[in-house]
Amino acid sequence: MGFTTADFYQFSNPTDWIRHFGKDSDKRLLATLWWNWRHRNFYCIDEQQKQIHYLITSIHQAIIDMKSIYPDHNYPLKVPRMVQWLRPNNELVALNVDGGSLGNPGKAGYGGLLRDNMGSWISGFMRSVDISNNLHVELMGLLYGLQLAWDMGFRKVICYSDSMDVISLVHGSRPNYHHYMAIVLRIQDLIHMDWEISINHILREGKFCADYLAKKGATSTSTFTILDYVPYELKHMLFFDAIGTWYARS
């Protein structure tokens, strides 16, 4: 809420306290109090338990709305960048991939998932890698994600990765002397097969589900695993993506 010390409340009247801190250009206090009160009403009146992602997104949106209605010209307007999962059109399947290491290099893993235009789960995958670096597992995640989509018979796919390095490598010329040349060449060969495939950049906040699978792969001991079911911990993330939830760019 913007407080940095434990003695932030030094008013005898809570109304005076709200009026004092409500003048702050950030508007975090007012937005957070308002949505805490709304969350309490949702629960007490309608028995609705809102998820934390919903509350955070709503607070950020309330801050934006208050700043636009009551601008403070003494301060620059700081509007957070909002990001969401990108839904494919009716003919396409969305492939989100990711890879990461616990240390660079370190214990690593990669993973990804396929979804339809409604955001529904089609399939997923993950794998543990003993010791590696971020670029290696990002490339491996893309390679095995594309291979899974092809093997399942999908011929119109839009793929998203948050690694600009990976996208630059696979869209560039054939890297004859790159350390991961063999992986890049396999990806390029897949791209040039008889299907409609595009590989695009997405910010990290737009692919939380793939990020979860990559981390789960990194912390597991499994070999390459295809997931025909939705992992329990992933169900709420899929739901929020499917309804178009926006996330503030950190």
mmCIF file of C-alpha atoms in Angstrom:
data_model
loop_
_atom_site.group_PDB
_atom_site.id
_atom_site.type_symbol
_atom_site.label_atom_id
_atom_site.label_comp_id
_atom_site.label_asym_id
_atom_site.label_seq_id
_atom_site.Cartn_x
_atom_site.Cartn_y
_atom_site.Cartn_z
ATOM 1 C CA MET A 1 0.000 0.000 0.000
ATOM 2 C CA GLY A 2 3.006 2.274 -0.094
ATOM 3 C CA PHE A 3 3.885 2.503 3.615
ATOM 4 C CA THR A 4 7.537 2.010 4.527
ATOM 5 C CA THR A 5 7.472 2.379 8.341
ATOM 6 C CA ALA A 6 5.461 0.799 11.137
ATOM 7 C CA ASP A 7 4.197 4.170 12.465
ATOM 8 C CA PHE A 8 2.196 5.074 9.364
ATOM 9 C CA TYR A 9 -1.022 5.446 11.413
ATOM 10 C CA GLN A 10 -0.701 8.416 13.784
ATOM 11 C CA PHE A 11 -4.174 9.906 13.541
ATOM 12 C CA SER A 12 -6.912 9.813 16.159
ATOM 13 C CA ASN A 13 -9.564 9.906 13.458
ATOM 14 C CA PRO A 14 -9.472 7.316 10.631
ATOM 15 C CA THR A 15 -11.270 9.758 8.324
ATOM 16 C CA ASP A 16 -8.429 12.269 8.703
ATOM 17 C CA TRP A 17 -5.914 9.478 8.054
ATOM 18 C CA ILE A 18 -7.627 8.469 4.817
ATOM 19 C CA ARG A 19 -7.944 12.084 3.681
ATOM 20 C CA HIS A 20 -4.261 12.722 4.389
ATOM 21 C CA PHE A 21 -2.851 9.703 2.583
ATOM 22 C CA GLY A 22 -5.569 9.708 -0.062
ATOM 23 C CA LYS A 23 -3.918 12.790 -1.568
ATOM 24 C CA ASP A 24 -0.906 10.693 -2.562
ATOM 25 C CA SER A 25 -0.449 10.678 -6.334
ATOM 26 C CA ASP A 26 -0.145 6.880 -6.315
ATOM 27 C CA LYS A 27 -3.706 6.384 -4.995
ATOM 28 C CA ARG A 28 -2.710 2.938 -3.692
ATOM 29 C CA LEU A 29 -4.261 3.455 -0.269
ATOM 30 C CA LEU A 30 -7.682 4.395 -1.595
ATOM 31 C CA ALA A 31 -7.718 1.674 -4.240
ATOM 32 C CA THR A 32 -6.588 -1.041 -1.805
ATOM 33 C CA LEU A 33 -9.065 -0.042 0.922
ATOM 34 C CA TRP A 34 -11.889 0.076 -1.603
ATOM 35 C CA TRP A 35 -11.162 -3.378 -2.998
ATOM 36 C CA ASN A 36 -10.599 -4.897 0.454
ATOM 37 C CA TRP A 37 -14.054 -3.639 1.373
ATOM 38 C CA ARG A 38 -15.539 -4.992 -1.871
ATOM 39 C CA HIS A 39 -13.857 -8.354 -1.297
ATOM 40 C CA ARG A 40 -15.377 -8.503 2.172
ATOM 41 C CA ASN A 41 -18.826 -7.783 0.695
ATOM 42 C CA PHE A 42 -18.398 -10.378 -2.041
ATOM 43 C CA TYR A 43 -17.666 -12.957 0.648
ATOM 44 C CA CYS A 44 -20.305 -11.947 3.231
ATOM 45 C CA ILE A 45 -23.180 -11.219 0.847
ATOM 46 C CA ASP A 46 -22.646 -13.500 -2.142
ATOM 47 C CA GLU A 47 -20.231 -16.059 -0.612
ATOM 48 C CA GLN A 48 -17.753 -15.348 -3.416
ATOM 49 C CA GLN A 49 -14.083 -15.912 -2.613
ATOM 50 C CA LYS A 50 -12.118 -13.805 -5.099
ATOM 51 C CA GLN A 51 -8.625 -14.978 -6.027
ATOM 52 C CA ILE A 52 -5.586 -12.802 -5.280
ATOM 53 C CA HIS A 53 -4.851 -12.291 -9.008
ATOM 54 C CA TYR A 54 -8.342 -10.808 -9.458
ATOM 55 C CA LEU A 55 -7.884 -8.428 -6.514
ATOM 56 C CA ILE A 56 -4.427 -7.236 -7.596
ATOM 57 C CA THR A 57 -5.624 -6.599 -11.149
ATOM 58 C CA SER A 58 -8.710 -4.749 -9.873
ATOM 59 C CA ILE A 59 -6.603 -2.558 -7.557
ATOM 60 C CA HIS A 60 -4.244 -1.610 -10.389
ATOM 61 C CA GLN A 61 -7.201 -0.774 -12.635
ATOM 62 C CA ALA A 62 -8.780 1.356 -9.887
ATOM 63 C CA ILE A 63 -5.511 3.300 -9.530
ATOM 64 C CA ILE A 64 -5.494 3.979 -13.280
ATOM 65 C CA ASP A 65 -9.142 5.102 -13.202
ATOM 66 C CA MET A 66 -8.620 7.453 -10.240
ATOM 67 C CA LYS A 67 -5.547 9.020 -11.799
ATOM 68 C CA SER A 68 -7.375 9.657 -15.053
ATOM 69 C CA ILE A 69 -10.389 11.210 -13.295
ATOM 70 C CA TYR A 70 -8.430 13.168 -10.659
ATOM 71 C CA PRO A 71 -5.054 13.956 -12.236
ATOM 72 C CA ASP A 72 -2.343 15.371 -10.013
ATOM 73 C CA HIS A 73 -0.254 17.644 -12.198
ATOM 74 C CA ASN A 74 2.509 17.859 -9.605
ATOM 75 C CA TYR A 75 3.575 14.273 -10.232
ATOM 76 C CA PRO A 76 4.213 12.227 -13.368
ATOM 77 C CA LEU A 77 1.506 9.687 -14.089
ATOM 78 C CA LYS A 78 2.846 6.169 -13.547
ATOM 79 C CA VAL A 79 0.608 3.695 -15.323
ATOM 80 C CA PRO A 80 1.655 0.035 -15.057
ATOM 81 C CA ARG A 81 1.789 -1.936 -18.284
ATOM 82 C CA MET A 82 -0.932 -4.566 -18.317
ATOM 83 C CA VAL A 83 -0.370 -7.964 -19.943
ATOM 84 C CA GLN A 84 -2.639 -10.949 -20.600
ATOM 85 C CA TRP A 85 -2.510 -14.372 -22.226
ATOM 86 C CA LEU A 86 -3.032 -13.974 -25.963
ATOM 87 C CA ARG A 87 -5.997 -15.965 -27.188
ATOM 88 C CA PRO A 88 -5.670 -17.523 -30.690
ATOM 89 C CA ASN A 89 -8.382 -17.122 -33.293
ATOM 90 C CA ASN A 90 -10.799 -19.940 -34.076
ATOM 91 C CA GLU A 91 -8.532 -21.765 -36.521
ATOM 92 C CA LEU A 92 -5.364 -21.742 -34.435
ATOM 93 C CA VAL A 93 -3.968 -23.596 -31.458
ATOM 94 C CA ALA A 94 -1.837 -21.634 -28.989
ATOM 95 C CA LEU A 95 1.490 -23.074 -27.840
ATOM 96 C CA ASN A 96 3.198 -21.410 -24.870
ATOM 97 C CA VAL A 97 6.713 -22.608 -24.008
ATOM 98 C CA ASP A 98 9.269 -21.718 -21.380
ATOM 99 C CA GLY A 99 12.522 -22.865 -19.848
ATOM 100 C CA GLY A 100 14.522 -21.784 -16.857
ATOM 101 C CA SER A 101 17.378 -22.730 -14.586
ATOM 102 C CA LEU A 102 17.765 -22.453 -10.830
ATOM 103 C CA GLY A 103 21.000 -20.575 -11.252
ATOM 104 C CA ASN A 104 22.597 -19.795 -14.600
ATOM 105 C CA PRO A 105 23.938 -22.443 -15.017
ATOM 106 C CA GLY A 106 22.123 -24.674 -12.549
ATOM 107 C CA LYS A 107 19.398 -27.296 -12.166
ATOM 108 C CA ALA A 108 17.005 -26.571 -15.004
ATOM 109 C CA GLY A 109 13.820 -27.593 -16.747
ATOM 110 C CA TYR A 110 11.450 -26.677 -19.522
ATOM 111 C CA GLY A 111 7.766 -27.052 -20.270
ATOM 112 C CA GLY A 112 4.803 -25.805 -22.214
ATOM 113 C CA LEU A 113 1.181 -26.350 -23.118
ATOM 114 C CA LEU A 114 -1.294 -26.320 -25.985
ATOM 115 C CA ARG A 115 -4.657 -24.541 -25.688
ATOM 116 C CA ASP A 116 -7.591 -23.868 -27.984
ATOM 117 C CA ASN A 117 -9.199 -20.497 -28.662
ATOM 118 C CA MET A 118 -11.341 -20.821 -25.518
ATOM 119 C CA GLY A 119 -8.273 -21.253 -23.352
ATOM 120 C CA SER A 120 -9.046 -24.920 -22.706
ATOM 121 C CA TRP A 121 -6.227 -27.356 -22.045
ATOM 122 C CA ILE A 122 -5.253 -29.671 -24.906
ATOM 123 C CA SER A 123 -1.934 -31.082 -23.734
ATOM 124 C CA GLY A 124 1.222 -30.126 -21.895
ATOM 125 C CA PHE A 125 4.756 -31.287 -21.283
ATOM 126 C CA MET A 126 7.712 -30.799 -18.955
ATOM 127 C CA ARG A 127 11.186 -32.156 -18.388
ATOM 128 C CA SER A 128 14.022 -31.887 -15.904
ATOM 129 C CA VAL A 129 17.561 -31.079 -17.082
ATOM 130 C CA ASP A 130 20.473 -31.760 -14.731
ATOM 131 C CA ILE A 131 22.680 -28.680 -15.162
ATOM 132 C CA SER A 132 22.059 -26.122 -17.871
ATOM 133 C CA ASN A 133 21.490 -22.434 -18.629
ATOM 134 C CA ASN A 134 18.465 -20.374 -19.579
ATOM 135 C CA LEU A 135 19.113 -20.193 -23.319
ATOM 136 C CA HIS A 136 19.570 -23.954 -23.640
ATOM 137 C CA VAL A 137 16.338 -24.886 -21.880
ATOM 138 C CA GLU A 138 14.374 -22.088 -23.607
ATOM 139 C CA LEU A 139 15.437 -23.610 -26.937
ATOM 140 C CA MET A 140 14.617 -27.131 -25.755
ATOM 141 C CA GLY A 141 11.176 -26.006 -24.599
ATOM 142 C CA LEU A 142 10.471 -24.539 -28.025
ATOM 143 C CA LEU A 143 11.786 -27.615 -29.850
ATOM 144 C CA TYR A 144 9.727 -30.133 -27.897
ATOM 145 C CA GLY A 145 6.660 -27.892 -27.876
ATOM 146 C CA LEU A 146 6.702 -27.669 -31.669
ATOM 147 C CA GLN A 147 7.323 -31.402 -31.952
ATOM 148 C CA LEU A 148 4.366 -32.157 -29.664
ATOM 149 C CA ALA A 149 2.049 -29.896 -31.675
ATOM 150 C CA TRP A 150 3.133 -31.578 -34.929
ATOM 151 C CA ASP A 151 2.823 -35.107 -33.531
ATOM 152 C CA MET A 152 -0.711 -34.359 -32.295
ATOM 153 C CA GLY A 153 -1.753 -33.389 -35.815
ATOM 154 C CA PHE A 154 -2.164 -29.637 -35.421
ATOM 155 C CA ARG A 155 -1.289 -27.742 -38.604
ATOM 156 C CA LYS A 156 -2.218 -24.179 -37.629
ATOM 157 C CA VAL A 157 -0.274 -23.143 -34.545
ATOM 158 C CA ILE A 158 0.785 -19.846 -32.999
ATOM 159 C CA CYS A 159 3.661 -20.180 -30.538
ATOM 160 C CA TYR A 160 4.771 -17.759 -27.837
ATOM 161 C CA SER A 161 8.096 -17.480 -25.999
ATOM 162 C CA ASP A 162 9.373 -14.723 -23.725
ATOM 163 C CA SER A 163 12.983 -15.154 -24.929
ATOM 164 C CA MET A 164 13.979 -12.648 -27.610
ATOM 165 C CA ASP A 165 17.317 -14.476 -27.927
ATOM 166 C CA VAL A 166 15.527 -17.682 -28.902
ATOM 167 C CA ILE A 167 13.239 -15.928 -31.372
ATOM 168 C CA SER A 168 16.179 -14.134 -32.992
ATOM 169 C CA LEU A 169 18.094 -17.404 -33.348
ATOM 170 C CA VAL A 170 15.294 -19.413 -34.951
ATOM 171 C CA HIS A 171 14.263 -16.591 -37.296
ATOM 172 C CA GLY A 172 17.852 -15.810 -38.320
ATOM 173 C CA SER A 173 20.162 -17.484 -40.807
ATOM 174 C CA ARG A 174 21.415 -21.011 -40.144
ATOM 175 C CA PRO A 175 23.874 -20.677 -37.213
ATOM 176 C CA ASN A 176 26.765 -22.853 -38.368
ATOM 177 C CA TYR A 177 29.022 -22.115 -35.384
ATOM 178 C CA HIS A 178 26.590 -21.422 -32.544
ATOM 179 C CA HIS A 179 27.001 -23.490 -29.372
ATOM 180 C CA TYR A 180 23.414 -24.741 -29.735
ATOM 181 C CA MET A 181 23.500 -25.025 -33.512
ATOM 182 C CA ALA A 182 22.055 -28.563 -33.554
ATOM 183 C CA ILE A 183 18.977 -27.542 -31.545
ATOM 184 C CA VAL A 184 18.369 -24.400 -33.600
ATOM 185 C CA LEU A 185 18.639 -26.353 -36.860
ATOM 186 C CA ARG A 186 16.109 -28.915 -35.616
ATOM 187 C CA ILE A 187 13.714 -26.086 -34.726
ATOM 188 C CA GLN A 188 14.175 -24.453 -38.123
ATOM 189 C CA ASP A 189 13.557 -27.779 -39.866
ATOM 190 C CA LEU A 190 10.302 -28.148 -37.920
ATOM 191 C CA ILE A 191 9.235 -24.606 -38.800
ATOM 192 C CA HIS A 192 9.712 -25.295 -42.510
ATOM 193 C CA MET A 193 7.528 -28.403 -42.533
ATOM 194 C CA ASP A 194 4.100 -28.378 -44.192
ATOM 195 C CA TRP A 195 2.094 -26.382 -41.663
ATOM 196 C CA GLU A 196 1.189 -22.839 -40.631
ATOM 197 C CA ILE A 197 3.382 -21.935 -37.656
ATOM 198 C CA SER A 198 4.459 -18.573 -36.272
ATOM 199 C CA ILE A 199 6.734 -17.924 -33.302
ATOM 200 C CA ASN A 200 6.174 -14.689 -31.429
ATOM 201 C CA HIS A 201 7.395 -12.859 -28.351
ATOM 202 C CA ILE A 202 5.252 -12.511 -25.254
ATOM 203 C CA LEU A 203 6.029 -10.921 -21.899
ATOM 204 C CA ARG A 204 6.483 -13.168 -18.880
ATOM 205 C CA GLU A 205 3.160 -12.117 -17.350
ATOM 206 C CA GLY A 206 1.373 -13.483 -20.421
ATOM 207 C CA LYS A 207 2.602 -17.050 -20.023
ATOM 208 C CA PHE A 208 2.338 -17.930 -16.349
ATOM 209 C CA CYS A 209 1.130 -21.460 -17.169
ATOM 210 C CA ALA A 210 4.222 -22.309 -19.221
ATOM 211 C CA ASP A 211 6.395 -20.732 -16.532
ATOM 212 C CA TYR A 212 4.793 -23.002 -13.930
ATOM 213 C CA LEU A 213 5.459 -26.141 -16.005
ATOM 214 C CA ALA A 214 9.087 -25.147 -16.631
ATOM 215 C CA LYS A 215 9.664 -24.597 -12.903
ATOM 216 C CA LYS A 216 7.919 -27.858 -12.064
ATOM 217 C CA GLY A 217 10.210 -29.582 -14.538
ATOM 218 C CA ALA A 218 13.273 -27.953 -12.965
ATOM 219 C CA THR A 219 12.336 -29.119 -9.471
ATOM 220 C CA SER A 220 11.371 -32.656 -10.505
ATOM 221 C CA THR A 221 13.431 -35.682 -11.474
ATOM 222 C CA SER A 222 11.247 -36.695 -14.411
ATOM 223 C CA THR A 223 12.333 -37.362 -17.967
ATOM 224 C CA PHE A 224 10.237 -35.898 -20.780
ATOM 225 C CA THR A 225 6.610 -36.142 -19.647
ATOM 226 C CA ILE A 226 3.496 -35.470 -21.732
ATOM 227 C CA LEU A 227 0.581 -34.270 -19.613
ATOM 228 C CA ASP A 228 -2.852 -35.281 -20.913
ATOM 229 C CA TYR A 229 -4.428 -33.911 -17.726
ATOM 230 C CA VAL A 230 -4.341 -30.486 -16.107
ATOM 231 C CA PRO A 231 -2.104 -30.408 -13.005
ATOM 232 C CA TYR A 232 -4.204 -29.364 -10.022
ATOM 233 C CA GLU A 233 -2.023 -26.346 -9.208
ATOM 234 C CA LEU A 234 -2.475 -25.055 -12.767
ATOM 235 C CA LYS A 235 -6.277 -25.037 -12.882
ATOM 236 C CA HIS A 236 -6.777 -21.546 -11.459
ATOM 237 C CA MET A 237 -4.098 -20.088 -13.769
ATOM 238 C CA LEU A 238 -5.853 -21.604 -16.787
ATOM 239 C CA PHE A 239 -9.160 -20.181 -15.618
ATOM 240 C CA PHE A 240 -7.835 -16.640 -15.227
ATOM 241 C CA ASP A 241 -6.152 -16.800 -18.632
ATOM 242 C CA ALA A 242 -9.367 -18.068 -20.226
ATOM 243 C CA ILE A 243 -11.460 -15.175 -18.869
ATOM 244 C CA GLY A 244 -8.908 -12.627 -20.090
ATOM 245 C CA THR A 245 -7.372 -11.507 -16.796
ATOM 246 C CA TRP A 246 -4.866 -8.666 -17.054
ATOM 247 C CA TYR A 247 -1.646 -8.691 -15.020
ATOM 248 C CA ALA A 248 0.537 -5.718 -14.133
ATOM 249 C CA ARG A 249 3.984 -5.875 -15.718
ATOM 250 C CA SER A 250 6.538 -6.133 -12.894
#
